[in-house]
Every structure is written in C-alpha cells, then in structure tokens.
Amino acid sequence: MSDIINSTSSDSLNAAATIRVPQVVRFWYFLCWDILSLSTTLFNLYFLLFDRTLRRAFHNHIFIVLLFICLIDEIFTVPCFIRNDATTTPWQAPYDFYLFWAFLEYFLYSLQIGLFSWATVERHILIFYDRWLGTSKKRFLFHYFPIIFIISYSLTYHIIVYFGISCDAIFDAFLNGGLYAPCAFTRTPLGTWDLIAHQLIPTLTILISSVALILRVQWQKTRAHRIIDWRKQRKMLIQLISTSIIYLLFNAPWVGIILAYQFGLPGNVAVYGMVYAKFLWYDITFLFPFVTCSSLPELRNKAKQKLLFWKQHRQVHVMQTTVTRRQAPRIAEQANVSPVDS
C-alpha cells in the first residue's frame, strides 16, 4: 500500500498527486452528505444515550461507539476536505496539522472496520450464547474488554506509526483524495501488517460472520429441539446485516485494489483505483447513521414521531396563516365603518 502513495518512483508520485475526484464533485458531495449525516448522528446518539432501555442494551453499545467515530469524522476530517476543496488552490496549513489530519483519518477508518468486525462476531454471542454474559466478570471479558482492547491497540499502533518515525513528507496526494502512507510503511514491514491485520482480516470477518449468522439463524429456526426466540433476536440480525452491507459495499473496493496491486496490478492503475475507492469509503460514515436509525425500531419510531410532529406543526401554522389572511380584509372593512348613531 505504501508504494502506491509514497512511491520511490517520481512518475508514480507525480501521478498520485494529480489524480483526483473532481474537486467540485467532492466539495458538494461531502458538504451535502455531511450536513445530513451529522444531524442523523446527533439524533441517534441523543436517544441511544438518554433512553435507559436503549443505552443498557448490549447490542447497542458498539454502535454507540461507532456513532461517536462518525461524529468525529463529520466534525473534523470531512470539513477539512470541504475547506480544502472550497478554492482551486490547496489549503495551506502547517505540516503538523496535515500529519494529524492524515493520522486521524486513517485511525478512524481502521478503528471503524476493526470494531464492526468484532460486532459481527459478538452478535453470535448475544443471540446464541447469551449465558456467557450472565455475570459481571463474563460481561467484562466477552463484551467490554474487546471494545477497550481494539480502541487502545488501534490508537497506540497509529500513534507509533504516524508520529514515531519522522520524515519529510509530501501531502499533495492526500489533499487530492489519496492516502498519506507514513514513513513506517516504507521502512518497516508494518505496511504488510497493516494490510493483513487492519483491512483484509476485518473485511473477511465481516463477510464470513454475517453470512454464518444468517445461515445459523435459519438452521436454528428449523430445528425441532431448539428454536430461538425469533422476534426477540430479529432486530439484532437486521441491525447487523444492514450495516454489514454498507461496510462491505464501500470498503471492499479499497481492499480489492490494494490486494490487486500486491499481486501485480500496475502502480499507475492502482493509484486511480485507490483515489476513487477512498472516496467511496466515506459513504460508510455518511450512511451508517441512517442505517442505524432505520434498523432499530425504537429509533425509527422516534424519527417518525418527530417528522409527524413537524408536519402537523407546519400544517397548523399554514392554516393559521391562511385564516389570518382571509380575515384581514374583513377586519379592515369593519375598522373603516363609522359607528351608527343611536
């Protein structure tokens, strides 16, 4: 992966710096989606955090964490790209700011994929082995510890990779929509480790665990001796599968391009694929809040109530305005009539 972006070949480096999604397209696409996605993220977090039942449900915990990751993306990394694309000249900022921006972008991406891959595995525990969460020690071991470990590991790893080995880097490709690969990827085997551990394995885990969960639920439903409570587990399955679709749909092209490059795809072709595949991966951030809201009946019903209230309030306001306008001439006419002498 590092050879694609920070290639030692000047031709590849120049290509990486000039290939980009059209600036005006990325600007308006990110701006419109960020506004919609941010408002939906705040709506989801409000009800998931302040509704006691939703907050205590185990299957919602990792989705709350993922929503916070989306929130950081929506209020920092995406607005930075919008600011960069607002003018025809690249955004001039200090080197340290560029480095932190690149670090945060890839850290959040890797953390998202890692956490959701664990969520697909944990969903098997929540549906079929809920007794594993029967005590506080088991809950910490099988539920809280994996989340804490993934976050701690990912943060430590990316801090070391991005800030542990310093070098003079060029951010032209990054500003144009490519990925800044840290110096550690070109000087150590960490580039290969990153590809396998943080992209290939999580993506395959999401695919395999999601398919296995569907097959297992169907198999359990047909067994005579053990039938799961389908109504109770249905929303957990829908929540997972709908989210898996967007993760696979918008992350698979990125992983596929990198793997193809490792197995012989020419670098100049891979650069094109990387830029457009990275543009697609932001759809995970943009669409995840909508999928979360639509896949949870509680959030979906609250959203419908809010929309219905807004619609009714607007209709009442329009009716009041119409009545007022109709009455205005009559009131004016009455005001102009002289009182009758008695």
PDB file of C-alpha atoms in Angstrom, residues 153-341:
ATOM      1  CA  TYR A 153      -4.480  -1.102  20.345  1.00  0.00           C
ATOM      2  CA  SER A 154      -5.559   0.905  17.317  1.00  0.00           C
ATOM      3  CA  LEU A 155      -4.759   4.242  18.965  1.00  0.00           C
ATOM      4  CA  THR A 156      -1.331   3.075  20.176  1.00  0.00           C
ATOM      5  CA  TYR A 157      -0.453   1.487  16.834  1.00  0.00           C
ATOM      6  CA  HIS A 158      -1.354   4.525  14.755  1.00  0.00           C
ATOM      7  CA  ILE A 159       0.399   6.961  17.103  1.00  0.00           C
ATOM      8  CA  ILE A 160       3.599   4.933  16.777  1.00  0.00           C
ATOM      9  CA  VAL A 161       3.249   4.564  13.010  1.00  0.00           C
ATOM     10  CA  TYR A 162       2.436   8.194  12.262  1.00  0.00           C
ATOM     11  CA  PHE A 163       4.474  10.022  14.892  1.00  0.00           C
ATOM     12  CA  GLY A 164       7.144   7.509  15.918  1.00  0.00           C
ATOM     13  CA  ILE A 165       9.180   7.728  12.703  1.00  0.00           C
ATOM     14  CA  SER A 166       9.562  11.251  11.364  1.00  0.00           C
ATOM     15  CA  CYS A 167      10.438  12.215   7.800  1.00  0.00           C
ATOM     16  CA  ASP A 168       9.852  14.924   5.225  1.00  0.00           C
ATOM     17  CA  ALA A 169       6.536  14.015   3.649  1.00  0.00           C
ATOM     18  CA  ILE A 170       4.510  15.462   0.790  1.00  0.00           C
ATOM     19  CA  PHE A 171       0.753  15.777   1.276  1.00  0.00           C
ATOM     20  CA  ASP A 172      -0.242  16.661  -2.297  1.00  0.00           C
ATOM     21  CA  ALA A 173      -1.698  13.206  -2.950  1.00  0.00           C
ATOM     22  CA  PHE A 174      -3.544  13.260   0.384  1.00  0.00           C
ATOM     23  CA  LEU A 175      -5.147  16.631  -0.351  1.00  0.00           C
ATOM     24  CA  ASN A 176      -6.234  15.333  -3.752  1.00  0.00           C
ATOM     25  CA  GLY A 177      -8.065  12.401  -2.192  1.00  0.00           C
ATOM     26  CA  GLY A 178      -5.297   9.827  -1.913  1.00  0.00           C
ATOM     27  CA  LEU A 179      -3.945   8.259   1.240  1.00  0.00           C
ATOM     28  CA  TYR A 180      -0.871   9.524   3.028  1.00  0.00           C
ATOM     29  CA  ALA A 181       1.219   6.465   3.889  1.00  0.00           C
ATOM     30  CA  PRO A 182       3.507   7.119   6.878  1.00  0.00           C
ATOM     31  CA  CYS A 183       7.251   6.599   6.667  1.00  0.00           C
ATOM     32  CA  ALA A 184       6.983   3.488   8.831  1.00  0.00           C
ATOM     33  CA  PHE A 185       5.227   1.717   5.955  1.00  0.00           C
ATOM     34  CA  THR A 186       8.179   2.241   3.614  1.00  0.00           C
ATOM     35  CA  ARG A 187      10.920   1.456   6.145  1.00  0.00           C
ATOM     36  CA  THR A 188       9.418  -1.478   8.065  1.00  0.00           C
ATOM     37  CA  PRO A 189       7.115  -4.473   7.407  1.00  0.00           C
ATOM     38  CA  LEU A 190       4.264  -2.517   9.017  1.00  0.00           C
ATOM     39  CA  GLY A 191       2.745  -1.823   5.599  1.00  0.00           C
ATOM     40  CA  THR A 192       2.150  -5.538   5.055  1.00  0.00           C
ATOM     41  CA  TRP A 193       0.935  -5.971   8.632  1.00  0.00           C
ATOM     42  CA  ASP A 194      -1.494  -3.082   8.184  1.00  0.00           C
ATOM     43  CA  LEU A 195      -2.913  -4.593   5.006  1.00  0.00           C
ATOM     44  CA  ILE A 196      -3.451  -8.022   6.561  1.00  0.00           C
ATOM     45  CA  ALA A 197      -4.433  -7.156  10.139  1.00  0.00           C
ATOM     46  CA  HIS A 198      -6.378  -3.930   9.672  1.00  0.00           C
ATOM     47  CA  GLN A 199      -8.030  -4.356   6.295  1.00  0.00           C
ATOM     48  CA  LEU A 200      -8.101  -7.896   4.904  1.00  0.00           C
ATOM     49  CA  ILE A 201      -8.898  -9.820   8.103  1.00  0.00           C
ATOM     50  CA  PRO A 202     -11.615  -7.401   9.353  1.00  0.00           C
ATOM     51  CA  THR A 203     -13.301  -7.328   5.942  1.00  0.00           C
ATOM     52  CA  LEU A 204     -13.308 -11.120   5.662  1.00  0.00           C
ATOM     53  CA  THR A 205     -14.531 -11.372   9.266  1.00  0.00           C
ATOM     54  CA  ILE A 206     -17.488  -9.110   8.488  1.00  0.00           C
ATOM     55  CA  LEU A 207     -18.373 -11.181   5.427  1.00  0.00           C
ATOM     56  CA  ILE A 208     -17.959 -14.620   6.988  1.00  0.00           C
ATOM     57  CA  SER A 209     -19.594 -13.786  10.334  1.00  0.00           C
ATOM     58  CA  SER A 210     -22.585 -12.097   8.710  1.00  0.00           C
ATOM     59  CA  VAL A 211     -23.236 -14.971   6.306  1.00  0.00           C
ATOM     60  CA  ALA A 212     -22.694 -17.510   9.085  1.00  0.00           C
ATOM     61  CA  LEU A 213     -25.160 -15.684  11.325  1.00  0.00           C
ATOM     62  CA  ILE A 214     -27.877 -15.734   8.670  1.00  0.00           C
ATOM     63  CA  LEU A 215     -27.351 -19.433   7.981  1.00  0.00           C
ATOM     64  CA  ARG A 216     -27.200 -20.277  11.665  1.00  0.00           C
ATOM     65  CA  VAL A 217     -30.410 -18.425  12.491  1.00  0.00           C
ATOM     66  CA  GLN A 218     -32.225 -20.169   9.642  1.00  0.00           C
ATOM     67  CA  TRP A 219     -30.880 -23.512  10.777  1.00  0.00           C
ATOM     68  CA  GLN A 220     -31.936 -22.917  14.386  1.00  0.00           C
ATOM     69  CA  LYS A 221     -35.428 -21.913  13.263  1.00  0.00           C
ATOM     70  CA  THR A 222     -35.893 -25.256  11.529  1.00  0.00           C
ATOM     71  CA  ARG A 223     -34.622 -27.377  14.416  1.00  0.00           C
ATOM     72  CA  ALA A 224     -37.346 -29.094  16.368  1.00  0.00           C
ATOM     73  CA  HIS A 225     -35.466 -29.333  19.650  1.00  0.00           C
ATOM     74  CA  ARG A 226     -34.119 -25.793  19.854  1.00  0.00           C
ATOM     75  CA  ILE A 227     -35.986 -22.831  18.462  1.00  0.00           C
ATOM     76  CA  ILE A 228     -34.658 -19.384  19.246  1.00  0.00           C
ATOM     77  CA  ASP A 229     -36.929 -16.508  20.122  1.00  0.00           C
ATOM     78  CA  TRP A 230     -37.009 -15.080  16.604  1.00  0.00           C
ATOM     79  CA  ARG A 231     -38.962 -11.942  17.466  1.00  0.00           C
ATOM     80  CA  LYS A 232     -36.518 -11.064  20.216  1.00  0.00           C
ATOM     81  CA  GLN A 233     -33.426 -11.567  18.057  1.00  0.00           C
ATOM     82  CA  ARG A 234     -34.825 -10.319  14.751  1.00  0.00           C
ATOM     83  CA  LYS A 235     -33.871  -6.675  15.226  1.00  0.00           C
ATOM     84  CA  MET A 236     -30.298  -7.613  16.201  1.00  0.00           C
ATOM     85  CA  LEU A 237     -29.965  -9.614  13.000  1.00  0.00           C
ATOM     86  CA  ILE A 238     -31.441  -6.842  10.850  1.00  0.00           C
ATOM     87  CA  GLN A 239     -29.209  -4.259  12.513  1.00  0.00           C
ATOM     88  CA  LEU A 240     -26.097  -6.304  11.820  1.00  0.00           C
ATOM     89  CA  ILE A 241     -26.877  -7.384   8.254  1.00  0.00           C
ATOM     90  CA  SER A 242     -27.934  -3.931   7.063  1.00  0.00           C
ATOM     91  CA  THR A 243     -24.749  -2.422   8.496  1.00  0.00           C
ATOM     92  CA  SER A 244     -22.605  -5.230   7.070  1.00  0.00           C
ATOM     93  CA  ILE A 245     -23.895  -4.411   3.600  1.00  0.00           C
ATOM     94  CA  ILE A 246     -22.634  -0.825   3.671  1.00  0.00           C
ATOM     95  CA  TYR A 247     -19.283  -1.844   5.194  1.00  0.00           C
ATOM     96  CA  LEU A 248     -18.706  -4.493   2.542  1.00  0.00           C
ATOM     97  CA  LEU A 249     -20.090  -2.435  -0.323  1.00  0.00           C
ATOM     98  CA  PHE A 250     -17.900   0.613   0.309  1.00  0.00           C
ATOM     99  CA  ASN A 251     -14.829  -0.996   1.870  1.00  0.00           C
ATOM    100  CA  ALA A 252     -14.361  -3.990  -0.438  1.00  0.00           C
ATOM    101  CA  PRO A 253     -13.206  -1.875  -3.436  1.00  0.00           C
ATOM    102  CA  TRP A 254     -10.442  -0.349  -1.308  1.00  0.00           C
ATOM    103  CA  VAL A 255      -9.193  -3.703  -0.050  1.00  0.00           C
ATOM    104  CA  GLY A 256      -9.563  -5.248  -3.504  1.00  0.00           C
ATOM    105  CA  ILE A 257      -7.417  -2.574  -5.177  1.00  0.00           C
ATOM    106  CA  ILE A 258      -4.658  -2.964  -2.587  1.00  0.00           C
ATOM    107  CA  LEU A 259      -4.655  -6.752  -2.937  1.00  0.00           C
ATOM    108  CA  ALA A 260      -4.626  -6.483  -6.722  1.00  0.00           C
ATOM    109  CA  TYR A 261      -1.599  -4.202  -6.519  1.00  0.00           C
ATOM    110  CA  GLN A 262       0.197  -6.667  -4.244  1.00  0.00           C
ATOM    111  CA  PHE A 263      -0.403  -9.386  -6.848  1.00  0.00           C
ATOM    112  CA  GLY A 264       0.826  -7.435  -9.851  1.00  0.00           C
ATOM    113  CA  LEU A 265      -1.603  -4.648 -10.757  1.00  0.00           C
ATOM    114  CA  PRO A 266       0.473  -1.797 -12.254  1.00  0.00           C
ATOM    115  CA  GLY A 267       1.040   1.094  -9.873  1.00  0.00           C
ATOM    116  CA  ASN A 268      -0.331   3.743 -12.238  1.00  0.00           C
ATOM    117  CA  VAL A 269      -3.599   1.799 -12.484  1.00  0.00           C
ATOM    118  CA  ALA A 270      -3.720   1.130  -8.743  1.00  0.00           C
ATOM    119  CA  VAL A 271      -3.398   4.851  -7.993  1.00  0.00           C
ATOM    120  CA  TYR A 272      -6.625   5.557  -9.897  1.00  0.00           C
ATOM    121  CA  GLY A 273      -8.406   2.788  -8.028  1.00  0.00           C
ATOM    122  CA  MET A 274      -7.104   3.941  -4.650  1.00  0.00           C
ATOM    123  CA  VAL A 275      -8.312   7.521  -5.084  1.00  0.00           C
ATOM    124  CA  TYR A 276     -11.838   6.550  -6.123  1.00  0.00           C
ATOM    125  CA  ALA A 277     -12.081   3.662  -3.650  1.00  0.00           C
ATOM    126  CA  LYS A 278     -11.111   6.007  -0.831  1.00  0.00           C
ATOM    127  CA  PHE A 279     -13.787   8.442  -1.982  1.00  0.00           C
ATOM    128  CA  LEU A 280     -16.306   5.596  -1.652  1.00  0.00           C
ATOM    129  CA  TRP A 281     -15.228   4.574   1.849  1.00  0.00           C
ATOM    130  CA  TYR A 282     -16.560   7.880   3.237  1.00  0.00           C
ATOM    131  CA  ASP A 283     -20.028   6.627   2.356  1.00  0.00           C
ATOM    132  CA  ILE A 284     -19.671   4.322   5.363  1.00  0.00           C
ATOM    133  CA  THR A 285     -19.501   7.388   7.607  1.00  0.00           C
ATOM    134  CA  PHE A 286     -22.302   9.137   5.744  1.00  0.00           C
ATOM    135  CA  LEU A 287     -24.723   6.193   5.580  1.00  0.00           C
ATOM    136  CA  PHE A 288     -24.050   4.431   8.886  1.00  0.00           C
ATOM    137  CA  PRO A 289     -26.223   6.831  10.969  1.00  0.00           C
ATOM    138  CA  PHE A 290     -29.169   6.346   8.592  1.00  0.00           C
ATOM    139  CA  VAL A 291     -28.819   2.558   8.659  1.00  0.00           C
ATOM    140  CA  THR A 292     -28.598   2.607  12.463  1.00  0.00           C
ATOM    141  CA  CYS A 293     -31.748   4.695  12.727  1.00  0.00           C
ATOM    142  CA  SER A 294     -33.742   2.608  10.249  1.00  0.00           C
ATOM    143  CA  SER A 295     -32.630  -0.773  11.618  1.00  0.00           C
ATOM    144  CA  LEU A 296     -33.681  -0.081  15.223  1.00  0.00           C
ATOM    145  CA  PRO A 297     -37.483   0.031  15.650  1.00  0.00           C
ATOM    146  CA  GLU A 298     -37.187   2.355  18.660  1.00  0.00           C
ATOM    147  CA  LEU A 299     -35.167   4.956  16.771  1.00  0.00           C
ATOM    148  CA  ARG A 300     -37.252   4.528  13.641  1.00  0.00           C
ATOM    149  CA  ASN A 301     -40.464   5.180  15.572  1.00  0.00           C
ATOM    150  CA  LYS A 302     -38.991   8.235  17.297  1.00  0.00           C
ATOM    151  CA  ALA A 303     -37.878   9.606  13.943  1.00  0.00           C
ATOM    152  CA  LYS A 304     -41.389   9.088  12.535  1.00  0.00           C
ATOM    153  CA  GLN A 305     -42.890  10.837  15.559  1.00  0.00           C
ATOM    154  CA  LYS A 306     -40.573  13.815  15.123  1.00  0.00           C
ATOM    155  CA  LEU A 307     -41.337  14.054  11.408  1.00  0.00           C
ATOM    156  CA  LEU A 308     -45.079  13.694  12.039  1.00  0.00           C
ATOM    157  CA  PHE A 309     -44.968  16.385  14.731  1.00  0.00           C
ATOM    158  CA  TRP A 310     -43.042  18.717  12.424  1.00  0.00           C
ATOM    159  CA  LYS A 311     -45.506  18.066   9.592  1.00  0.00           C
ATOM    160  CA  GLN A 312     -48.546  18.670  11.820  1.00  0.00           C
ATOM    161  CA  HIS A 313     -46.980  21.799  13.302  1.00  0.00           C
ATOM    162  CA  ARG A 314     -46.278  23.111   9.808  1.00  0.00           C
ATOM    163  CA  GLN A 315     -49.837  22.354   8.667  1.00  0.00           C
ATOM    164  CA  VAL A 316     -51.278  24.177  11.686  1.00  0.00           C
ATOM    165  CA  HIS A 317     -49.021  27.148  11.016  1.00  0.00           C
ATOM    166  CA  VAL A 318     -50.099  27.248   7.355  1.00  0.00           C
ATOM    167  CA  MET A 319     -53.780  27.016   8.341  1.00  0.00           C
ATOM    168  CA  GLN A 320     -53.401  29.827  10.873  1.00  0.00           C
ATOM    169  CA  THR A 321     -51.653  31.985   8.302  1.00  0.00           C
ATOM    170  CA  THR A 322     -54.367  31.286   5.723  1.00  0.00           C
ATOM    171  CA  VAL A 323     -57.173  32.101   8.161  1.00  0.00           C
ATOM    172  CA  THR A 324     -55.439  35.301   9.210  1.00  0.00           C
ATOM    173  CA  ARG A 325     -55.063  36.399   5.601  1.00  0.00           C
ATOM    174  CA  ARG A 326     -58.719  35.678   4.886  1.00  0.00           C
ATOM    175  CA  GLN A 327     -59.882  37.578   7.952  1.00  0.00           C
ATOM    176  CA  ALA A 328     -57.636  40.567   7.341  1.00  0.00           C
ATOM    177  CA  PRO A 329     -59.870  42.268   4.707  1.00  0.00           C
ATOM    178  CA  ARG A 330     -62.961  41.759   6.869  1.00  0.00           C
ATOM    179  CA  ILE A 331     -61.237  43.245   9.914  1.00  0.00           C
ATOM    180  CA  ALA A 332     -60.021  46.187   7.867  1.00  0.00           C
ATOM    181  CA  GLU A 333     -63.522  46.740   6.469  1.00  0.00           C
ATOM    182  CA  GLN A 334     -65.034  46.706   9.946  1.00  0.00           C
ATOM    183  CA  ALA A 335     -62.428  49.159  11.165  1.00  0.00           C
ATOM    184  CA  ASN A 336     -63.305  51.619   8.372  1.00  0.00           C
ATOM    185  CA  VAL A 337     -67.089  51.535   9.029  1.00  0.00           C
ATOM    186  CA  SER A 338     -68.280  54.506  11.097  1.00  0.00           C
ATOM    187  CA  PRO A 339     -70.285  53.654  14.226  1.00  0.00           C
ATOM    188  CA  VAL A 340     -74.073  54.026  13.797  1.00  0.00           C
ATOM    189  CA  ASP A 341     -75.558  56.931  15.772  1.00  0.00           C
TER     190      ASP A 341
END
